[in-house]
Amino acid sequence: MIAVWLFTASAVIAGLGILFAFKRLMRGLTYRIKRNEFHFKGLQKDQIRFFIQVGLIEAIPIFLIILGFMFMGEDSLSIVSLIVPLLIILAVIIFSFLQIRNAKAEVMEVSSNLSQQELSYVKSLSFIGYMTVLGIPILAIVAILIV
């Protein structure tokens, strides 16, 4: 049972931590757009900072997943005991998706003076946000299902 909760904790920490970093990136993007400072060199710096933050945030969840795999197989678990951890992980995923969608909508509201290429950049940033937030929680769900 310890392994299941380690996987759940890793999903919660990674999902919410990366969501925080992504929202920070989008707030910076909104700030740049409002001040008419939307240029790709500044955005590249922001994006590099985001990926460094993601790497640092994922360090603890990866360690928890390794610990979870070490404790795996000690107990025989029923499906009923796995429902609460799976629901927690799904709640984190849904919450993160809604927050990313809201952050994207906020940026799109202020981006009326951007070109089509710059708008596609904003859309691809939100796609990157979805994928980075989803990585560890999906891994945790798969790990819980194979316990």
Backbone as a ProteinNet text record, in pm:
[ID]
protein_1_A
[PRIMARY]
MIAVWLFTASAVIAGLGILFAFKRLMRGLTYRIKRNEFHFKGLQKDQIRFFIQVGLIEAIPIFLIILGFMFMGEDSLSIVSLIVPLLIILAVIIFSFLQIRNAKAEVMEVSSNLSQQELSYVKSLSFIGYMTVLGIPILAIVAILIV
[TERTIARY]
81.9	0	86.8	207.1	297.8	332.2	352.4	389.1	281.4	156.1	45.6	44.3	64.7	62.5	187.1	299	418.3	394.7	331.3	298.2	200.3	102.5	3.8	69.8	155.6	225.2	312.4	378.1	462.5	377.8	260	172.8	122.6	86.6	35.1	145.2	262.2	373.3	412.9	427.2	468.6	359.8	237.2	129.2	110.1	101.9	78.4	202.5	320.3	443.9	467.8	448.6	467.7	358.3	237.7	130.3	166.7	221.8	265.5	370.6	468.7	573.5	515	419.6	358.4	277.8	201.9	124	215.7	328.8	427.5	480.9	507	551.3	445.1	320	212.3	188.3	205.4	193.8	303.4	424.3	533.7	505.1	444.5	408.6	301.8	203.9	99.7	160.8	252.7	320.8	396.3	467.1	542	448.6	336.4	242.1	182.1	145.1	85.6	183	311	412.3	471.1	414.8	463.3	609.7	650.7	787.8	791.4	702.8	694.8	801	913.5	1018.9	1070.5	1119.9	1150	1271.4	1365.4	1481.5	1438.7	1353.4	1302.8	1216.7	1139.3	1054.5	1136.6	1244.6	1331.7	1393	1430.9	1484.9	1378.8	1255.8	1147.4	1121.5	1125.4	1099.2	1211.5	1335	1447	1432.9	1397.1	1374.9	1263.3	1157.1	1046.6	1094.4	1172	1217.9	1316	1395.1	1483.2	1398.9	1295.8	1206.5	1136.5	1093.1	1027.8	1123.6	1247.2	1346.2	1369.1	1376.3	1395.6	1271.9	1154.9	1030.8	1014	1052.6	1034.1	1135	1235.7	1336.9	1276.7	1197.7	1137.6	1036	943.7	851.1	919.7	1026.4	1098.2	1157.9	1212.4	1264.6	1152.4	1035.1	921.3	875.1	880.1	841.6	941.2	1068	1168.8	1144.5	1117.3	1084.8	959.5	860.6	737.7	763.7	849.1	881.7	959.6	1037.8	1110.8	1014.8	908.4	812.2	700.2	702.4	595	595.7	478.5	466.8	469.6	483.3	484.8	346.8	243.3	107.7	23.6	-77	-174.5	-290.4	-319.8	-418.5	-543.4	-655.2	-779.9	-802.1	-890.7	-922.8	-984.6	-1061.8	-1128.9	-1026.7	-915.8	-814.5	-736.6	-749.1	-679.2	-764.7	-893	-983.3	-949.5	-928.2	-900.7	-772.2	-659.8	-540	-560	-630.1	-654.8	-743.8	-842.9	-928.7	-851.4	-758.9	-675.7	-591.2	-530.8	-447.3	-531.9	-647.7	-735.8	-783	-807	-846.6	-734.2	-610.3	-495.3	-484.5	-505.2	-496.9	-605.5	-729	-839.7	-819.4	-779.3	-753.4	-644	-537.5	-426.7	-472.2	-550.8	-599.2	-684.1	-772.2	-857.6	-774.9	-675.9	-591.6	-508.4	-458	-379.7	-470.1	-591.1	-685.8	-718.5	-736.9	-764.5	-646.2	-524.7	-404.6	-389.6	-417.8	-411.2	-516.1	-636.1	-742.6	-704.4	-640.4	-596.9	-493.9	-403.1	-302.4	-368.3	-462.5	-528.4	-612.1	-663	-740.2	-655.7	-532.2	-446.7	-361.9	-376.8	-288.6	-353.7	-433.3	-502	-405.7	-292.5	-198.5	-84	-96.5	9.2	-16.5	91	78.1	33.6	4	-41.6	68.2	192.7	304.8	319.9	303.8	315.4	198.5	80.8	-34.2	-13.1	46.5	74.2	178.7	269.8	367.7	298.2	200.7	125.6	49.6	-9.6	-84	9.2	127.6	221.3	274.7	287.5	327.7	223.8	96.1	-7.2	-3.9	25.4	38.2	155.7	265.8	380.7	340.9	262.1	213.2	131.8	42.1	-37.9	51.1	147.5	229.9	323.9	380.4	470.9	395.3	274.8	193.7	146.9	122.8	66.9	168.3	295.1	396	397.6	426.5	438.1	303.1	191.9	64.9	26.1	50.3	20.5	110.2	237	328.6	281	231.6	181.2	57	-31.7	-151.5	-112	-21.2	24.3	90.6	173.5	241.7	140.8	37.6	-64.1	-139.5	-167.5	-241.7	-161.3	-28.3	51.1	89.7	54	82.8	1.1
-119.3	0	126.4	114.6	229.7	271.6	175.4	206.5	288.6	253	325.1	470.7	494.8	632.1	709.4	641.1	708.4	752.8	665.6	702.8	819.9	816.8	924.5	1055.7	1050.6	1172.4	1228.5	1141.5	1189	1258.2	1203.8	1265.1	1401.2	1411.8	1538.2	1644.5	1608.8	1705.1	1750.7	1655.4	1692	1771.8	1724.3	1793.2	1935.5	1956	2091	2178.9	2121.1	2198.6	2248.2	2160.8	2200.3	2297.7	2277.5	2372.5	2512	2519.7	2648.4	2713	2635.4	2688.7	2733.2	2657.9	2693.9	2822.8	2835.4	2957.3	3079.2	3058	3165.1	3205.3	3106.1	3132.1	3210.5	3171.2	3238.8	3380.9	3401.9	3537.6	3626.8	3571.8	3647.7	3679.4	3585	3606.3	3715.6	3712.1	3815.5	3952.3	3957.4	4082.2	4136.8	4048.7	4092.1	4144.1	4078.1	4120.1	4256.3	4274.8	4401.9	4517.9	4491.9	4598.3	4607.3	4531.6	4526.7	4487.6	4394.5	4343.6	4198.1	4161.5	4023	4000	3943.8	3907.1	3769.3	3697.6	3556.9	3531.7	3624.1	3603	3602.5	3694.9	3697.1	3576	3535.8	3418.6	3290.8	3283.2	3166.3	3158.1	3271.7	3272.7	3225.6	3275.1	3232	3082.3	3033.9	2891.9	2805	2848.9	2774.7	2771.3	2884.5	2890.3	2793.5	2786.5	2694.8	2550.1	2511.9	2373.3	2339	2433.4	2409.8	2389.2	2471	2455.6	2320.2	2277.7	2146.9	2035.8	2045.1	1944.7	1940.4	2057.3	2061.4	2011.9	2047.6	2004	1853.5	1795.4	1651.6	1565.8	1624.7	1545.4	1467.1	1533.1	1465.7	1360.5	1389.9	1284.8	1163.4	1185.1	1070.6	985.8	1050.4	977.2	898.5	959.7	890.1	771.2	785.6	674.1	559.4	591	485.9	414.5	492.4	429.9	344.1	392.5	315.7	182.8	181.9	55.7	-37.1	20.5	-63.2	-131.1	-61.1	-116.9	-195.1	-200.4	-265.9	-416.2	-474.1	-618.2	-668.1	-578.7	-622.7	-664.9	-596.7	-625.1	-667.3	-747	-776.2	-679.3	-604	-497.1	-531.2	-484.8	-500.6	-378	-391.2	-280.5	-164.6	-196.1	-92.9	-3.3	-59.1	21.6	110.8	86	167.4	283.2	282.3	383.4	523.5	539.8	673.3	732	659.8	717.8	752.9	667.2	696.5	819.8	834.2	952.6	1080.7	1071.6	1187.8	1228.8	1131.3	1160.8	1218.4	1160.6	1213	1354.2	1382.5	1517.5	1617.1	1577.7	1665.3	1690	1585.7	1600.4	1695	1674.8	1759.5	1903.9	1922.8	2057.3	2125.6	2052.9	2109.9	2147.3	2060.4	2090.4	2216.5	2230.1	2348.4	2474.9	2466.6	2582.8	2622.5	2524.8	2554.6	2619	2566.7	2625.3	2770.3	2795.2	2931.7	3024.4	2975.2	3056.5	3089.5	2992.4	3016.4	3119.9	3110	3205.1	3346.9	3360.3	3492.3	3553.3	3471	3521.7	3558.2	3476.8	3504.1	3632.3	3667.1	3790.8	3914.3	3913.5	4030.9	4025	3919	3900	3943.9	4047.8	4092.1	4152.8	4202.1	4266.7	4175.2	4046	3952.2	3896.5	3859.4	3798.4	3652.6	3591.6	3452.3	3359.3	3387.6	3305.2	3315.4	3434.3	3453	3386.7	3389.2	3319.3	3168.4	3116.5	2972.6	2935.3	3028.3	3005.2	2992.9	3078.9	3073.7	2941.9	2898.8	2772.3	2654	2658.4	2547.6	2546.3	2664	2669.7	2602.5	2623.9	2559.3	2407.8	2363.3	2219.6	2161.7	2234.7	2192.5	2184.1	2279.2	2276.7	2151.9	2117.2	1995.9	1872.5	1862.2	1740.6	1730.4	1842.2	1833.9	1804.7	1859.4	1832.2	1687.6	1631.2	1496.2	1384.6	1408.6	1302.9	1215.4	1271.2	1194.9	1137.9	1213	1151.9	1029.1	1030.9	913.3	797	826.4	721.9	664.4	750.2	703.9	617.5	653.9	571.9	434.1	430.2	300.9	218.2	282.9	211	156.7	233.3	185.6	67.5	72.3	-36.9	-165.9	-156.2	-279.9	-331.1	-253.7	-299.9	-423.1
0	0	0	54.6	56.4	-85.7	-173.6	-312	-380.7	-358.5	-422.2	-378.3	-249.9	-200.4	-241.7	-259.8	-313.2	-456.7	-536.6	-673.9	-676.3	-586.8	-580.3	-539.9	-440.1	-396	-508	-582.6	-692.5	-799.4	-827.6	-927.7	-882.2	-755.3	-702.5	-701.6	-653.3	-646.7	-786.8	-879.5	-1015	-1085.8	-1078	-1148.6	-1102.2	-972.8	-920.4	-931.4	-912.4	-924.5	-1066.4	-1163.2	-1302.7	-1345.5	-1293.2	-1321.7	-1271	-1151.8	-1096.9	-1187.2	-1231.4	-1318.6	-1452.9	-1505.5	-1633.3	-1621.7	-1513.5	-1495.3	-1480.6	-1418.8	-1406.3	-1544.6	-1629.4	-1766.1	-1843.2	-1829.8	-1901.7	-1848.7	-1717.4	-1663.1	-1720.8	-1732.7	-1794.5	-1940	-2009	-2148.7	-2160.8	-2073.2	-2072.6	-2044.2	-1950	-1916.4	-2036.9	-2108.3	-2226.5	-2335.3	-2353.5	-2457.5	-2422.8	-2296.1	-2254.8	-2271.7	-2253.6	-2265.1	-2405.9	-2499.9	-2639.3	-2647.5	-2563.9	-2563.3	-2608.3	-2697.3	-2743.6	-2849.9	-2808.4	-2901.9	-2863.1	-2962.4	-2942.4	-2853.8	-2847.7	-2759.2	-2613.3	-2574.5	-2437.6	-2407.5	-2506.8	-2487.3	-2474.9	-2549.2	-2537.7	-2398.7	-2343.4	-2206.4	-2107.2	-2124.6	-2036.2	-2049.1	-2172.6	-2195	-2138.8	-2151.2	-2092.5	-1940.8	-1881.8	-1737.1	-1696.1	-1776.5	-1747.9	-1748.8	-1850.6	-1858.1	-1745.9	-1703.2	-1588.3	-1462.9	-1446	-1330.8	-1334.6	-1452.7	-1466	-1424.2	-1468.3	-1429.9	-1279.8	-1217.6	-1072.4	-997.7	-1046.8	-981.7	-992.6	-1106.2	-1126.8	-1051.1	-991.8	-921.9	-805.3	-722.7	-606.7	-650.7	-744.9	-788.2	-849.9	-923.9	-981	-869.4	-767.1	-651.6	-582.6	-568.4	-506.9	-591.2	-721.8	-808.6	-795.1	-786.2	-766.5	-634	-529	-400	-410.8	-483.4	-501.6	-569.2	-670.5	-736.3	-643.2	-552.9	-456.7	-359.5	-317.8	-223.1	-291.1	-421.3	-494.7	-470.9	-461.7	-447.1	-304.6	-206.8	-67.9	-19.7	-66.7	-22.6	-142.2	-115.3	-219.2	-200.2	-302	-291.3	-371	-321.5	-395.8	-482.9	-578.1	-667.3	-589.3	-486.7	-407.4	-337.7	-292.3	-223.4	-319.8	-449.2	-548.3	-600.5	-568.9	-624.5	-574.1	-444.5	-389.6	-448	-451.5	-513.6	-661.5	-734.5	-875.7	-891.9	-805.4	-811.3	-778.8	-685.1	-651.4	-772	-837.3	-954.1	-1067.6	-1091.4	-1195.7	-1163.5	-1035.6	-995.6	-1023.7	-996.5	-1025.6	-1176.1	-1255.5	-1401.3	-1451.6	-1406	-1451.2	-1406.2	-1280.8	-1230	-1311.7	-1341.8	-1419	-1559.8	-1622.8	-1757.2	-1757.6	-1660	-1653.1	-1629.3	-1543.4	-1515.7	-1637.5	-1710.9	-1831.1	-1936.1	-1949.6	-2044.8	-2006.5	-1877	-1831.5	-1855.8	-1830	-1853.5	-2001.3	-2086.4	-2231.1	-2272	-2216.1	-2249	-2206.2	-2091.2	-2045.2	-2139.5	-2188	-2281.7	-2414.2	-2459.3	-2586.8	-2580.8	-2462.9	-2448.3	-2477.4	-2432.7	-2449.9	-2576.7	-2654.1	-2770.5	-2901.4	-2898.1	-3019.9	-3122.3	-3078.8	-3171.4	-3214.8	-3190.4	-3229.3	-3368.8	-3435.3	-3568.1	-3553.7	-3666.7	-3665.5	-3614.6	-3649.7	-3604	-3452.2	-3398.2	-3253.9	-3180.6	-3240.6	-3180.7	-3180.7	-3286.6	-3289.5	-3184.7	-3155.9	-3050	-2914.4	-2889.7	-2763.7	-2753.8	-2863.5	-2863.8	-2840.4	-2900.6	-2879.5	-2736.6	-2674.7	-2534.1	-2445.3	-2475.2	-2394.4	-2415.1	-2536.9	-2561.9	-2482.6	-2476.8	-2396.5	-2249.5	-2203.7	-2065.8	-2036.5	-2129.4	-2111.1	-2098.7	-2186.2	-2189.2	-2069.2	-2026.4	-1911.3	-1782.5	-1770.1	-1650.2	-1649.1	-1765.7	-1774.1	-1753.1	-1772.1	-1772.2	-1647.8	-1534.3	-1409.8	-1364.9	-1372.4	-1332.5	-1415.5	-1545.3	-1628.1	-1587.6	-1562.2	-1514.6	-1382.7	-1292.9	-1164.5	-1179.6	-1271.6	-1294.1	-1346.3	-1441.6	-1495.2	-1385.1	-1302.9	-1194.4	-1093.2	-1061.8	-967.4	-1025.9	-1155.6	-1217.3	-1226	-1228.9	-1234.7	-1096.6	-991.9	-856.6	-836
[MASK]
+++++++++++++++++++++++++++++++++++++++++++++++++++++++++++++++++++++++++++++++++++++++++++++++++++++++++++++++++++++++++++++++++++++++++++++++++++

